[in-house]
Short mmCIF file of N, CA and C and ligand atoms in Angstrom, two decimals:
data_model
loop_
_atom_site.label_atom_id
_atom_site.label_comp_id
_atom_site.label_asym_id
_atom_site.label_seq_id
_atom_site.Cartn_x
_atom_site.Cartn_y
_atom_site.Cartn_z
N MET A 134 44.75 -61.35 -175.84
CA MET A 134 46.21 -62.34 -175.86
C MET A 134 46.78 -62.00 -174.85
N ALA A 135 47.28 -62.96 -174.31
CA ALA A 135 48.10 -62.80 -172.99
C ALA A 135 49.33 -61.87 -173.23
N MET A 136 50.17 -61.45 -172.30
CA MET A 136 51.52 -60.39 -172.53
C MET A 136 52.54 -61.41 -173.18
N VAL A 137 53.06 -61.22 -174.27
CA VAL A 137 54.07 -61.95 -175.33
C VAL A 137 55.43 -61.47 -174.76
N SER A 138 56.58 -62.14 -174.59
CA SER A 138 57.84 -61.94 -174.47
C SER A 138 58.61 -62.72 -175.10
N MET A 139 59.56 -62.24 -175.47
CA MET A 139 60.80 -63.08 -176.50
C MET A 139 62.01 -63.49 -175.59
N THR A 140 62.20 -64.79 -175.88
CA THR A 140 63.20 -65.56 -175.21
C THR A 140 64.51 -66.16 -176.54
N ALA A 141 65.65 -65.65 -176.37
CA ALA A 141 66.63 -66.23 -177.11
C ALA A 141 67.24 -67.59 -176.65
N VAL A 142 67.09 -68.55 -177.65
CA VAL A 142 67.85 -70.04 -177.56
C VAL A 142 68.69 -70.25 -178.05
N VAL A 143 69.99 -70.54 -177.54
CA VAL A 143 71.19 -70.67 -178.22
C VAL A 143 72.19 -71.50 -177.59
N ALA A 144 73.29 -72.34 -178.31
CA ALA A 144 74.09 -72.91 -178.17
C ALA A 144 75.46 -72.46 -178.79
N MET A 145 76.23 -72.09 -177.78
CA MET A 145 77.46 -71.66 -178.21
C MET A 145 78.99 -72.07 -177.66
N GLY A 146 79.93 -71.86 -178.39
CA GLY A 146 81.12 -72.49 -177.42
C GLY A 146 81.66 -71.14 -176.62
N GLU A 147 82.76 -71.46 -175.97
CA GLU A 147 83.19 -70.44 -174.82
C GLU A 147 83.90 -69.27 -175.70
N ASN A 148 84.06 -69.53 -176.94
CA ASN A 148 84.42 -68.38 -177.53
C ASN A 148 83.29 -67.76 -178.25
N ARG A 149 81.92 -67.92 -177.93
CA ARG A 149 80.75 -67.39 -178.40
C ARG A 149 80.51 -67.80 -179.98
N VAL A 150 81.29 -68.86 -180.52
CA VAL A 150 80.90 -69.17 -181.90
C VAL A 150 79.89 -70.05 -181.59
N ILE A 151 78.80 -69.95 -182.89
CA ILE A 151 77.45 -70.77 -182.67
C ILE A 151 77.45 -71.66 -183.96
N GLY A 152 78.38 -71.28 -184.93
CA GLY A 152 78.26 -72.14 -186.15
C GLY A 152 79.27 -71.72 -187.09
N ASP A 153 79.35 -72.67 -188.39
CA ASP A 153 80.17 -72.15 -189.34
C ASP A 153 79.85 -71.53 -190.30
N GLY A 154 78.67 -71.15 -190.36
CA GLY A 154 77.88 -70.47 -191.35
C GLY A 154 76.83 -71.59 -192.44
N LYS A 155 77.16 -72.78 -192.42
CA LYS A 155 76.40 -73.72 -192.96
C LYS A 155 75.69 -74.54 -191.72
N GLY A 156 75.86 -74.77 -190.64
CA GLY A 156 75.46 -75.68 -189.28
C GLY A 156 76.14 -75.66 -188.19
N LEU A 157 75.69 -76.44 -187.63
CA LEU A 157 76.32 -76.53 -185.93
C LEU A 157 77.80 -77.46 -186.08
N ILE A 158 78.57 -76.73 -184.61
CA ILE A 158 79.90 -77.60 -184.98
C ILE A 158 79.78 -78.88 -184.04
N TRP A 159 78.91 -78.84 -183.40
CA TRP A 159 79.05 -80.26 -182.48
C TRP A 159 77.76 -81.00 -182.46
N HIS A 160 77.55 -82.09 -182.13
CA HIS A 160 76.45 -82.69 -182.02
C HIS A 160 75.95 -83.07 -180.56
N ILE A 161 74.99 -82.57 -180.02
CA ILE A 161 74.69 -83.08 -178.56
C ILE A 161 72.92 -83.19 -178.70
N PRO A 162 72.94 -84.41 -178.74
CA PRO A 162 71.66 -85.02 -178.88
C PRO A 162 70.46 -84.30 -177.76
N ASN A 163 71.11 -84.39 -176.64
CA ASN A 163 70.10 -83.89 -175.30
C ASN A 163 69.95 -82.52 -175.47
N ASP A 164 70.68 -81.70 -176.03
CA ASP A 164 70.38 -80.37 -176.03
C ASP A 164 69.64 -80.09 -176.94
N LEU A 165 69.83 -80.86 -178.23
CA LEU A 165 68.47 -80.84 -179.22
C LEU A 165 67.25 -81.09 -178.61
N LYS A 166 67.23 -82.02 -177.71
CA LYS A 166 65.85 -82.21 -176.95
C LYS A 166 65.40 -80.93 -175.99
N ARG A 167 66.24 -80.53 -175.42
CA ARG A 167 66.02 -79.36 -174.61
C ARG A 167 65.46 -78.41 -175.36
N VAL A 168 66.18 -78.12 -176.78
CA VAL A 168 65.71 -76.98 -177.38
C VAL A 168 64.22 -77.33 -177.78
N LYS A 169 64.07 -78.60 -178.52
CA LYS A 169 62.59 -78.69 -178.72
C LYS A 169 61.62 -78.26 -177.62
N LYS A 170 61.91 -78.74 -176.34
CA LYS A 170 61.22 -78.54 -175.26
C LYS A 170 60.89 -76.95 -175.01
N LEU A 171 61.89 -76.41 -175.14
CA LEU A 171 61.92 -75.00 -174.87
C LEU A 171 61.04 -73.93 -176.07
N THR A 172 61.16 -74.63 -176.94
CA THR A 172 60.63 -74.02 -178.12
C THR A 172 59.01 -74.50 -178.80
N MET A 173 58.54 -75.61 -178.12
CA MET A 173 57.53 -76.21 -178.77
C MET A 173 56.26 -75.36 -178.43
N ALA A 174 55.36 -75.31 -179.51
CA ALA A 174 54.20 -74.32 -179.57
C ALA A 174 54.61 -72.72 -179.79
N CYS A 175 55.72 -72.35 -180.08
CA CYS A 175 56.23 -70.78 -180.20
C CYS A 175 56.30 -70.60 -181.48
N PRO A 176 56.25 -69.41 -181.91
CA PRO A 176 57.00 -69.10 -183.22
C PRO A 176 58.23 -68.90 -183.10
N LEU A 177 59.32 -69.08 -184.08
CA LEU A 177 60.56 -68.98 -183.92
C LEU A 177 61.17 -68.06 -185.15
N ILE A 178 61.75 -67.02 -184.89
CA ILE A 178 62.09 -66.26 -185.68
C ILE A 178 63.84 -66.48 -186.14
N MET A 179 63.82 -66.63 -187.43
CA MET A 179 65.24 -67.28 -187.67
C MET A 179 65.87 -66.55 -188.97
N GLY A 180 67.24 -66.46 -189.10
CA GLY A 180 67.47 -65.84 -190.52
C GLY A 180 67.41 -66.93 -191.58
N ARG A 181 67.79 -66.49 -193.06
CA ARG A 181 67.46 -67.21 -193.62
C ARG A 181 68.53 -68.35 -193.88
N LYS A 182 69.75 -67.97 -193.58
CA LYS A 182 70.93 -69.06 -193.74
C LYS A 182 70.64 -70.03 -192.54
N THR A 183 69.84 -69.70 -191.41
CA THR A 183 69.66 -70.67 -190.35
C THR A 183 68.60 -71.74 -190.97
N TRP A 184 67.53 -71.02 -191.51
CA TRP A 184 66.33 -71.76 -192.20
C TRP A 184 67.21 -72.72 -193.20
N ASP A 185 68.15 -72.24 -193.99
CA ASP A 185 68.75 -73.09 -194.94
C ASP A 185 69.39 -74.50 -194.33
N SER A 186 70.18 -74.20 -193.15
CA SER A 186 70.96 -74.91 -192.48
C SER A 186 69.97 -76.10 -191.72
N ILE A 187 68.74 -75.80 -191.39
CA ILE A 187 67.48 -76.80 -191.04
C ILE A 187 66.89 -77.40 -191.86
N GLY A 188 66.67 -76.46 -193.06
CA GLY A 188 66.14 -77.39 -194.06
C GLY A 188 64.68 -77.75 -194.26
N ARG A 189 63.89 -77.71 -192.99
CA ARG A 189 62.52 -77.86 -193.58
C ARG A 189 61.83 -77.19 -192.04
N PRO A 190 60.55 -77.05 -191.98
CA PRO A 190 59.98 -76.28 -190.59
C PRO A 190 59.98 -77.33 -189.76
N LEU A 191 60.24 -76.90 -188.45
CA LEU A 191 60.22 -77.41 -187.11
C LEU A 191 58.65 -77.60 -186.82
N PRO A 192 58.35 -78.99 -186.82
CA PRO A 192 57.04 -79.28 -186.52
C PRO A 192 56.71 -78.56 -185.03
N GLY A 193 55.25 -78.33 -185.03
CA GLY A 193 54.66 -77.77 -183.53
C GLY A 193 54.93 -76.48 -183.63
N ARG A 194 55.63 -75.75 -184.55
CA ARG A 194 56.27 -74.20 -184.15
C ARG A 194 55.87 -73.56 -185.54
N ALA A 195 56.06 -72.10 -185.59
CA ALA A 195 56.10 -71.33 -186.60
C ALA A 195 57.52 -70.72 -187.19
N SER A 196 57.97 -71.24 -188.35
CA SER A 196 59.12 -70.78 -188.85
C SER A 196 58.90 -69.37 -189.40
N ILE A 197 59.30 -68.53 -188.77
CA ILE A 197 59.19 -67.15 -189.54
C ILE A 197 60.73 -66.78 -189.98
N VAL A 198 60.92 -66.30 -191.28
CA VAL A 198 62.29 -66.52 -191.58
C VAL A 198 62.73 -65.19 -192.43
N MET A 199 63.90 -64.33 -191.84
CA MET A 199 64.01 -63.01 -192.32
C MET A 199 65.10 -63.43 -193.24
N THR A 200 64.57 -62.27 -194.41
CA THR A 200 65.03 -62.39 -195.76
C THR A 200 64.78 -60.95 -196.20
N ARG A 201 66.14 -60.32 -196.83
CA ARG A 201 65.74 -58.99 -197.72
C ARG A 201 65.29 -59.31 -199.13
N ASP A 202 65.51 -60.87 -199.53
CA ASP A 202 64.64 -60.98 -200.64
C ASP A 202 63.09 -60.98 -200.93
N GLN A 203 62.71 -60.03 -201.23
CA GLN A 203 61.18 -59.85 -201.26
C GLN A 203 60.59 -61.05 -202.06
N SER A 204 61.13 -61.80 -203.01
CA SER A 204 60.49 -62.79 -203.60
C SER A 204 61.02 -64.24 -202.99
N TRP A 205 61.65 -64.45 -201.81
CA TRP A 205 62.02 -65.57 -201.37
C TRP A 205 60.56 -66.22 -200.70
N THR A 206 60.34 -67.30 -200.87
CA THR A 206 59.22 -68.23 -200.34
C THR A 206 59.80 -69.72 -199.92
N ALA A 207 59.32 -70.30 -199.17
CA ALA A 207 59.86 -71.64 -198.90
C ALA A 207 58.53 -72.37 -198.19
N GLU A 208 58.14 -73.33 -198.62
CA GLU A 208 57.00 -74.30 -197.85
C GLU A 208 57.44 -74.38 -196.42
N GLY A 209 55.97 -74.07 -195.84
CA GLY A 209 56.26 -73.96 -194.33
C GLY A 209 56.71 -73.17 -193.54
N ALA A 210 57.23 -71.77 -194.45
CA ALA A 210 57.93 -70.89 -193.67
C ALA A 210 57.57 -69.43 -194.06
N ILE A 211 57.53 -68.73 -192.96
CA ILE A 211 56.96 -67.41 -193.56
C ILE A 211 57.95 -65.99 -193.37
N ALA A 212 57.65 -65.40 -194.58
CA ALA A 212 58.98 -64.86 -194.74
C ALA A 212 58.55 -63.38 -194.13
N ALA A 213 60.00 -62.78 -193.51
CA ALA A 213 59.68 -61.35 -193.01
C ALA A 213 61.13 -60.65 -193.23
N GLU A 214 60.78 -59.03 -193.42
CA GLU A 214 61.49 -58.48 -194.16
C GLU A 214 62.52 -57.42 -193.09
N SER A 215 61.90 -57.67 -191.91
CA SER A 215 62.76 -57.05 -190.77
C SER A 215 62.50 -57.82 -189.73
N ILE A 216 63.08 -57.40 -188.57
CA ILE A 216 62.96 -57.50 -187.27
C ILE A 216 61.48 -57.45 -186.71
N GLU A 217 60.99 -56.18 -187.00
CA GLU A 217 59.87 -55.75 -186.55
C GLU A 217 58.83 -56.50 -187.08
N ALA A 218 59.15 -56.71 -188.50
CA ALA A 218 57.94 -57.70 -189.41
C ALA A 218 57.81 -59.05 -188.84
N ALA A 219 58.87 -59.54 -188.33
CA ALA A 219 59.11 -60.84 -187.74
C ALA A 219 58.11 -60.75 -186.51
N ILE A 220 58.49 -60.05 -185.34
CA ILE A 220 57.67 -59.88 -184.48
C ILE A 220 56.27 -60.17 -184.79
N ALA A 221 55.73 -59.10 -185.65
CA ALA A 221 54.44 -58.96 -185.72
C ALA A 221 53.92 -60.10 -186.31
N ALA A 222 54.57 -61.06 -187.62
CA ALA A 222 54.28 -62.23 -187.55
C ALA A 222 54.21 -63.10 -186.70
N ALA A 223 54.91 -63.24 -185.82
CA ALA A 223 55.00 -64.05 -184.59
C ALA A 223 53.66 -63.80 -183.75
N LEU A 224 53.32 -62.56 -183.55
CA LEU A 224 52.18 -62.15 -182.77
C LEU A 224 50.86 -62.80 -183.29
N ASN A 225 50.87 -62.52 -184.62
CA ASN A 225 49.84 -62.68 -185.40
C ASN A 225 49.64 -64.39 -185.30
N TRP A 226 50.58 -65.36 -185.59
CA TRP A 226 50.51 -66.76 -185.32
C TRP A 226 50.03 -67.04 -183.85
N ILE A 227 50.64 -66.35 -182.81
CA ILE A 227 50.24 -66.67 -181.61
C ILE A 227 48.91 -66.51 -181.38
N GLN A 228 48.21 -65.33 -181.84
CA GLN A 228 46.96 -64.99 -181.86
C GLN A 228 45.97 -66.06 -182.61
N ASN A 229 46.43 -66.50 -183.57
CA ASN A 229 45.55 -67.55 -184.72
C ASN A 229 45.85 -68.92 -184.51
N THR A 230 46.72 -69.45 -183.63
CA THR A 230 47.07 -70.70 -183.33
C THR A 230 46.43 -71.28 -182.01
N ALA A 231 45.79 -72.12 -182.15
CA ALA A 231 45.10 -72.97 -180.86
C ALA A 231 46.55 -73.32 -180.09
N ASN A 232 46.46 -73.49 -178.37
CA ASN A 232 47.40 -73.93 -177.82
C ASN A 232 48.80 -73.46 -178.26
N ALA A 233 48.86 -72.37 -178.92
CA ALA A 233 50.12 -71.62 -179.20
C ALA A 233 50.70 -70.95 -177.56
N ARG A 234 51.76 -71.35 -177.38
CA ARG A 234 52.51 -70.40 -176.31
C ARG A 234 52.50 -68.94 -176.40
N SER A 235 52.74 -68.00 -175.38
CA SER A 235 52.68 -66.47 -175.59
C SER A 235 54.06 -66.30 -175.46
N GLU A 236 54.93 -66.66 -176.23
CA GLU A 236 56.58 -66.56 -176.08
C GLU A 236 56.77 -66.81 -177.37
N ILE A 237 58.08 -65.67 -177.78
CA ILE A 237 58.19 -65.76 -179.19
C ILE A 237 59.88 -66.16 -179.05
N ILE A 238 60.36 -67.14 -179.78
CA ILE A 238 61.71 -67.45 -179.63
C ILE A 238 62.68 -66.78 -180.95
N LEU A 239 63.84 -66.29 -180.34
CA LEU A 239 64.70 -65.61 -181.17
C LEU A 239 65.68 -66.87 -181.31
N PHE A 240 65.77 -67.51 -182.23
CA PHE A 240 66.16 -68.76 -182.80
C PHE A 240 67.81 -68.59 -183.43
N GLY A 241 67.96 -67.46 -183.85
CA GLY A 241 69.24 -67.34 -184.71
C GLY A 241 69.20 -67.04 -186.04
N GLY A 242 70.13 -67.22 -186.63
CA GLY A 242 71.85 -67.06 -186.14
C GLY A 242 72.24 -65.89 -185.70
N GLY A 243 73.48 -65.66 -186.00
CA GLY A 243 74.39 -64.41 -185.37
C GLY A 243 73.62 -63.35 -185.60
N GLU A 244 73.43 -63.29 -187.06
CA GLU A 244 73.00 -61.78 -187.50
C GLU A 244 71.50 -61.56 -186.83
N ILE A 245 70.55 -62.42 -186.86
CA ILE A 245 69.07 -62.36 -186.15
C ILE A 245 69.36 -62.15 -184.73
N TYR A 246 70.44 -62.91 -183.80
CA TYR A 246 70.65 -62.59 -182.19
C TYR A 246 70.99 -61.25 -182.25
N GLN A 247 71.78 -60.45 -183.13
CA GLN A 247 72.35 -59.27 -182.83
C GLN A 247 71.39 -58.45 -182.93
N GLN A 248 70.36 -58.36 -183.87
CA GLN A 248 69.20 -57.38 -184.06
C GLN A 248 67.96 -57.94 -183.16
N GLY A 249 67.78 -59.26 -182.67
CA GLY A 249 66.69 -59.30 -181.87
C GLY A 249 66.77 -59.23 -180.40
N LEU A 250 68.07 -58.94 -180.17
CA LEU A 250 68.16 -59.31 -178.40
C LEU A 250 67.42 -58.17 -177.80
N LYS A 251 67.76 -56.86 -177.96
CA LYS A 251 67.13 -56.08 -177.76
C LYS A 251 65.55 -56.07 -177.08
N TYR A 252 64.93 -56.91 -177.74
CA TYR A 252 63.53 -57.40 -177.69
C TYR A 252 63.60 -58.56 -176.69
N CYS A 253 64.74 -59.13 -175.99
CA CYS A 253 64.42 -60.36 -175.46
C CYS A 253 64.59 -60.19 -173.85
N GLN A 254 63.96 -60.70 -172.92
CA GLN A 254 63.76 -60.54 -171.80
C GLN A 254 64.84 -61.75 -170.95
N ARG A 255 64.66 -62.80 -172.03
CA ARG A 255 65.61 -63.91 -171.60
C ARG A 255 66.25 -64.32 -172.15
N VAL A 256 67.18 -65.26 -172.01
CA VAL A 256 68.14 -65.84 -172.98
C VAL A 256 68.46 -67.15 -172.32
N GLU A 257 68.22 -68.32 -173.06
CA GLU A 257 68.56 -69.92 -172.43
C GLU A 257 69.55 -69.92 -173.56
N LEU A 258 71.00 -70.34 -172.71
CA LEU A 258 72.19 -70.50 -173.07
C LEU A 258 72.80 -71.74 -172.92
N THR A 259 73.16 -72.70 -174.13
CA THR A 259 74.02 -74.17 -173.69
C THR A 259 75.31 -73.48 -174.07
N VAL A 260 76.50 -73.34 -173.17
CA VAL A 260 77.73 -73.27 -173.54
C VAL A 260 78.43 -74.73 -173.48
N VAL A 261 78.85 -74.79 -174.75
CA VAL A 261 79.89 -75.99 -175.11
C VAL A 261 81.05 -75.60 -174.55
N ALA A 262 81.92 -76.42 -173.95
CA ALA A 262 83.16 -76.26 -173.21
C ALA A 262 83.98 -76.66 -174.44
N GLN A 263 84.25 -75.95 -175.58
CA GLN A 263 85.22 -76.14 -176.58
C GLN A 263 84.92 -74.48 -176.98
N SER A 264 86.03 -74.38 -177.70
CA SER A 264 86.40 -73.10 -178.52
C SER A 264 86.63 -73.44 -180.12
N PRO A 265 85.55 -73.52 -180.69
CA PRO A 265 85.82 -73.93 -182.01
C PRO A 265 86.14 -73.00 -183.20
N ASP A 266 87.07 -73.27 -183.98
CA ASP A 266 87.19 -72.35 -185.34
C ASP A 266 86.04 -72.64 -186.13
N GLY A 267 85.19 -71.44 -186.11
CA GLY A 267 84.21 -71.53 -186.91
C GLY A 267 84.42 -71.02 -188.56
N GLY A 268 85.88 -71.07 -188.74
CA GLY A 268 85.99 -70.86 -190.25
C GLY A 268 85.76 -69.31 -190.64
N ALA A 269 85.83 -69.05 -192.03
CA ALA A 269 85.60 -67.78 -192.58
C ALA A 269 84.23 -67.25 -192.49
N GLU A 270 83.17 -67.98 -192.18
CA GLU A 270 81.86 -67.46 -192.23
C GLU A 270 81.46 -67.85 -191.04
N ALA A 271 82.17 -67.81 -189.95
CA ALA A 271 81.74 -68.15 -188.41
C ALA A 271 80.61 -67.35 -187.77
N ALA A 272 79.76 -67.58 -187.42
CA ALA A 272 78.55 -67.29 -186.76
C ALA A 272 78.92 -67.00 -185.31
N TYR A 273 78.49 -65.85 -184.71
CA TYR A 273 78.77 -65.53 -182.88
C TYR A 273 77.48 -65.28 -182.52
N PHE A 274 77.52 -65.70 -180.92
CA PHE A 274 76.43 -65.19 -180.41
C PHE A 274 76.98 -63.82 -179.44
N PRO A 275 75.96 -62.72 -179.77
CA PRO A 275 76.76 -61.36 -179.03
C PRO A 275 77.14 -61.63 -177.54
N GLU A 276 78.01 -60.70 -177.04
CA GLU A 276 78.41 -60.69 -175.66
C GLU A 276 77.30 -60.05 -174.82
N LEU A 277 77.16 -60.57 -173.79
CA LEU A 277 76.18 -60.11 -172.84
C LEU A 277 76.53 -59.32 -171.63
N SER A 278 76.47 -58.01 -171.71
CA SER A 278 76.95 -57.38 -170.47
C SER A 278 76.28 -57.63 -169.16
N THR A 279 77.34 -57.67 -168.22
CA THR A 279 76.57 -58.03 -166.97
C THR A 279 75.66 -57.05 -166.47
N ALA A 280 76.08 -55.60 -166.83
CA ALA A 280 75.15 -54.40 -166.41
C ALA A 280 73.99 -54.79 -166.94
N ASP A 281 73.78 -55.43 -167.96
CA ASP A 281 72.34 -55.41 -168.46
C ASP A 281 71.49 -56.69 -167.99
N TRP A 282 72.43 -57.81 -168.08
CA TRP A 282 71.89 -59.24 -167.90
C TRP A 282 72.31 -59.52 -166.45
N ASP A 283 71.50 -60.47 -166.25
CA ASP A 283 71.81 -61.29 -164.75
C ASP A 283 71.88 -62.60 -165.15
N ILE A 284 73.24 -63.01 -164.96
CA ILE A 284 73.23 -64.69 -165.58
C ILE A 284 73.63 -65.86 -164.74
N GLU A 285 73.21 -66.67 -164.78
CA GLU A 285 72.97 -67.74 -163.52
C GLU A 285 73.19 -69.07 -164.39
N ILE A 286 74.23 -69.89 -163.99
CA ILE A 286 74.20 -71.55 -164.31
C ILE A 286 73.30 -72.15 -163.73
N GLU A 287 72.82 -72.92 -164.48
CA GLU A 287 71.44 -73.77 -164.27
C GLU A 287 72.05 -75.17 -163.79
N ALA A 288 72.97 -75.71 -164.66
CA ALA A 288 73.03 -77.22 -164.86
C ALA A 288 74.54 -77.33 -165.34
N LYS A 289 75.66 -78.34 -165.09
CA LYS A 289 76.82 -78.73 -165.53
C LYS A 289 76.68 -79.97 -165.93
N ILE A 290 76.87 -80.27 -167.30
CA ILE A 290 76.91 -81.74 -167.84
C ILE A 290 78.23 -82.06 -168.39
N LYS A 291 78.86 -83.45 -167.49
CA LYS A 291 79.86 -83.78 -167.89
C LYS A 291 80.22 -84.41 -169.45
N ALA A 292 81.18 -84.60 -170.14
CA ALA A 292 81.57 -85.06 -171.32
C ALA A 292 81.15 -86.72 -171.39
N THR A 293 80.70 -87.06 -172.46
CA THR A 293 80.33 -88.52 -172.43
C THR A 293 80.73 -88.81 -173.90
N GLY A 294 81.29 -89.80 -174.10
CA GLY A 294 81.48 -90.71 -175.14
C GLY A 294 82.09 -89.40 -176.25
N GLY A 295 81.37 -89.10 -177.54
CA GLY A 295 81.63 -88.17 -178.43
C GLY A 295 81.20 -86.86 -177.97
N VAL A 296 80.45 -86.76 -177.02
CA VAL A 296 79.82 -85.59 -176.70
C VAL A 296 80.82 -84.78 -175.56
N PRO A 297 80.76 -83.51 -176.10
CA PRO A 297 81.61 -82.43 -175.28
C PRO A 297 80.81 -82.15 -173.93
N ALA A 298 81.41 -81.64 -172.91
CA ALA A 298 80.89 -81.03 -171.74
C ALA A 298 80.31 -80.00 -171.93
N TYR A 299 79.20 -79.56 -171.55
CA TYR A 299 78.49 -78.23 -171.41
C TYR A 299 77.78 -77.91 -170.20
N ARG A 300 77.11 -76.73 -170.38
CA ARG A 300 76.40 -76.03 -169.20
C ARG A 300 75.40 -75.29 -169.81
N TYR A 301 74.13 -75.08 -168.89
CA TYR A 301 73.21 -74.52 -169.08
C TYR A 301 73.28 -73.22 -168.29
N GLU A 302 73.14 -72.23 -169.12
CA GLU A 302 73.03 -70.77 -168.13
C GLU A 302 71.73 -70.03 -168.73
N ARG A 303 71.08 -69.39 -167.68
CA ARG A 303 70.03 -68.53 -167.87
C ARG A 303 70.16 -67.05 -167.85
N ALA A 304 70.35 -66.14 -168.76
CA ALA A 304 70.41 -64.77 -168.50
C ALA A 304 68.81 -64.26 -168.72
N LEU A 305 68.93 -63.44 -167.42
CA LEU A 305 67.47 -62.27 -167.38
C LEU A 305 67.79 -60.91 -167.81
N LYS A 306 67.19 -60.19 -168.31
CA LYS A 306 67.42 -58.75 -168.44
C LYS A 306 67.34 -57.99 -167.17
N ARG A 307 68.17 -57.19 -166.72
CA ARG A 307 67.86 -56.58 -165.20
C ARG A 307 66.66 -55.46 -165.54
N SER A 308 66.57 -54.90 -166.52
CA SER A 308 65.70 -53.67 -166.61
C SER A 308 64.52 -54.28 -167.41
N ALA A 309 63.05 -54.03 -167.01
CA ALA A 309 62.13 -54.75 -167.62
C ALA A 309 62.18 -54.33 -169.18
N THR A 310 61.91 -55.35 -170.09
CA THR A 310 61.77 -55.16 -171.40
C THR A 310 60.15 -55.06 -171.54
N PRO A 311 59.76 -53.80 -172.40
CA PRO A 311 58.52 -54.06 -172.37
C PRO A 311 57.94 -55.14 -173.28
N HIS A 312 56.76 -55.63 -172.79
CA HIS A 312 56.10 -56.51 -173.51
C HIS A 312 55.89 -56.28 -174.96
N LEU A 313 55.65 -57.52 -175.90
CA LEU A 313 55.89 -57.22 -177.17
C LEU A 313 54.03 -56.73 -177.60
N1 NAP B 639 74.40 -72.79 -181.97
C1 NAP B 639 72.95 -72.22 -182.35
O1 NAP B 639 72.34 -72.21 -181.45
C2 NAP B 639 72.70 -71.78 -183.39
C3 NAP B 639 71.48 -71.22 -183.85
C4 NAP B 639 71.10 -70.70 -185.05
C5 NAP B 639 71.82 -70.82 -186.40
N2 NAP B 639 72.91 -71.51 -185.70
C6 NAP B 639 74.29 -71.06 -187.10
O2 NAP B 639 74.52 -69.95 -187.31
C7 NAP B 639 75.03 -70.05 -188.67
C8 NAP B 639 74.14 -68.80 -189.43
O3 NAP B 639 74.03 -67.55 -188.76
P1 NAP B 639 74.36 -66.26 -189.75
O4 NAP B 639 74.78 -64.98 -188.93
O5 NAP B 639 75.30 -66.62 -190.88
O6 NAP B 639 73.24 -66.15 -190.81
P2 NAP B 639 71.53 -65.78 -190.14
O7 NAP B 639 71.54 -65.19 -189.27
O8 NAP B 639 70.96 -67.58 -190.08
O9 NAP B 639 70.90 -65.40 -191.37
C9 NAP B 639 71.37 -64.49 -192.21
C10 NAP B 639 70.20 -63.85 -193.14
O10 NAP B 639 69.12 -63.22 -192.45
C11 NAP B 639 68.68 -62.17 -193.39
N3 NAP B 639 68.52 -61.30 -192.50
C12 NAP B 639 69.66 -60.72 -191.75
N4 NAP B 639 69.07 -59.34 -191.16
C13 NAP B 639 68.04 -59.09 -191.89
C14 NAP B 639 66.85 -58.04 -191.87
N5 NAP B 639 67.37 -57.02 -191.04
N6 NAP B 639 66.06 -57.88 -192.64
C15 NAP B 639 65.81 -58.93 -193.47
N7 NAP B 639 66.46 -59.96 -193.54
C16 NAP B 639 67.72 -60.10 -192.67
C17 NAP B 639 69.61 -62.22 -194.43
O11 NAP B 639 69.01 -63.13 -195.62
P3 NAP B 639 69.07 -62.96 -197.02
O12 NAP B 639 70.48 -63.30 -197.98
O13 NAP B 639 68.25 -64.21 -197.66
O14 NAP B 639 68.76 -61.64 -197.28
C18 NAP B 639 70.61 -62.73 -193.91
O15 NAP B 639 71.51 -63.35 -195.15
C19 NAP B 639 74.66 -71.17 -189.39
O16 NAP B 639 75.92 -72.14 -188.95
C20 NAP B 639 73.88 -71.98 -188.16
O17 NAP B 639 74.19 -73.47 -187.69
C21 NAP B 639 73.54 -71.63 -184.92
#
């Protein structure tokens, strides 16, 4: 198998809010298209709450869902009881899926980013020019220290109609993360 690496994909506000615990706060159709392109043919590692917020498996990708509930099942999902079990399931899916890409996507939400970022070599960020109040169950993307991450702005997109302004950033880990 080719060397496999892990990439986190996230959209966050300037205040690092990523959602209110139930779903996203903004609707940016072009960003959803970009996420689809970044993640197609990859296994996605997500938390059970993020799975619930999407409500279905995303086509062309594996949905590996972290939950502590050992009896949890859902059609089209692969349950995993830890980040390590999720990575093992992702590697297994890549190995057994024709045309799979050798990249695991850390798909969120807040709890899963917190636990999985140490395995990531790259983060693809969409930074939305808002600081939303995510409410009592707000989820956040962890701070990326510039000592550990080299962060570059890739593109800036102006607000149009009901869609807020946003920018794309890419963070690359400064020290080599071992391949998975
Ligand atoms: N903007 C974005 O890019 C983006 C991306 C993804 C999600 N989101 C948003 O983020 C919010 C959800 O994030 P969240 O932090 O509340 O929840 P989450 O990370 O999606 O899921 C949390 C759940 O994951 C399971 N879990 C966590 N750690 C585990 C471990 N070590 N082992 C096994 N299972 C574990 C638990 O499930 P059980 O309770 O079943 O045990 C826990 O309740 C939503 O608003 C969603 O829309 C935003």
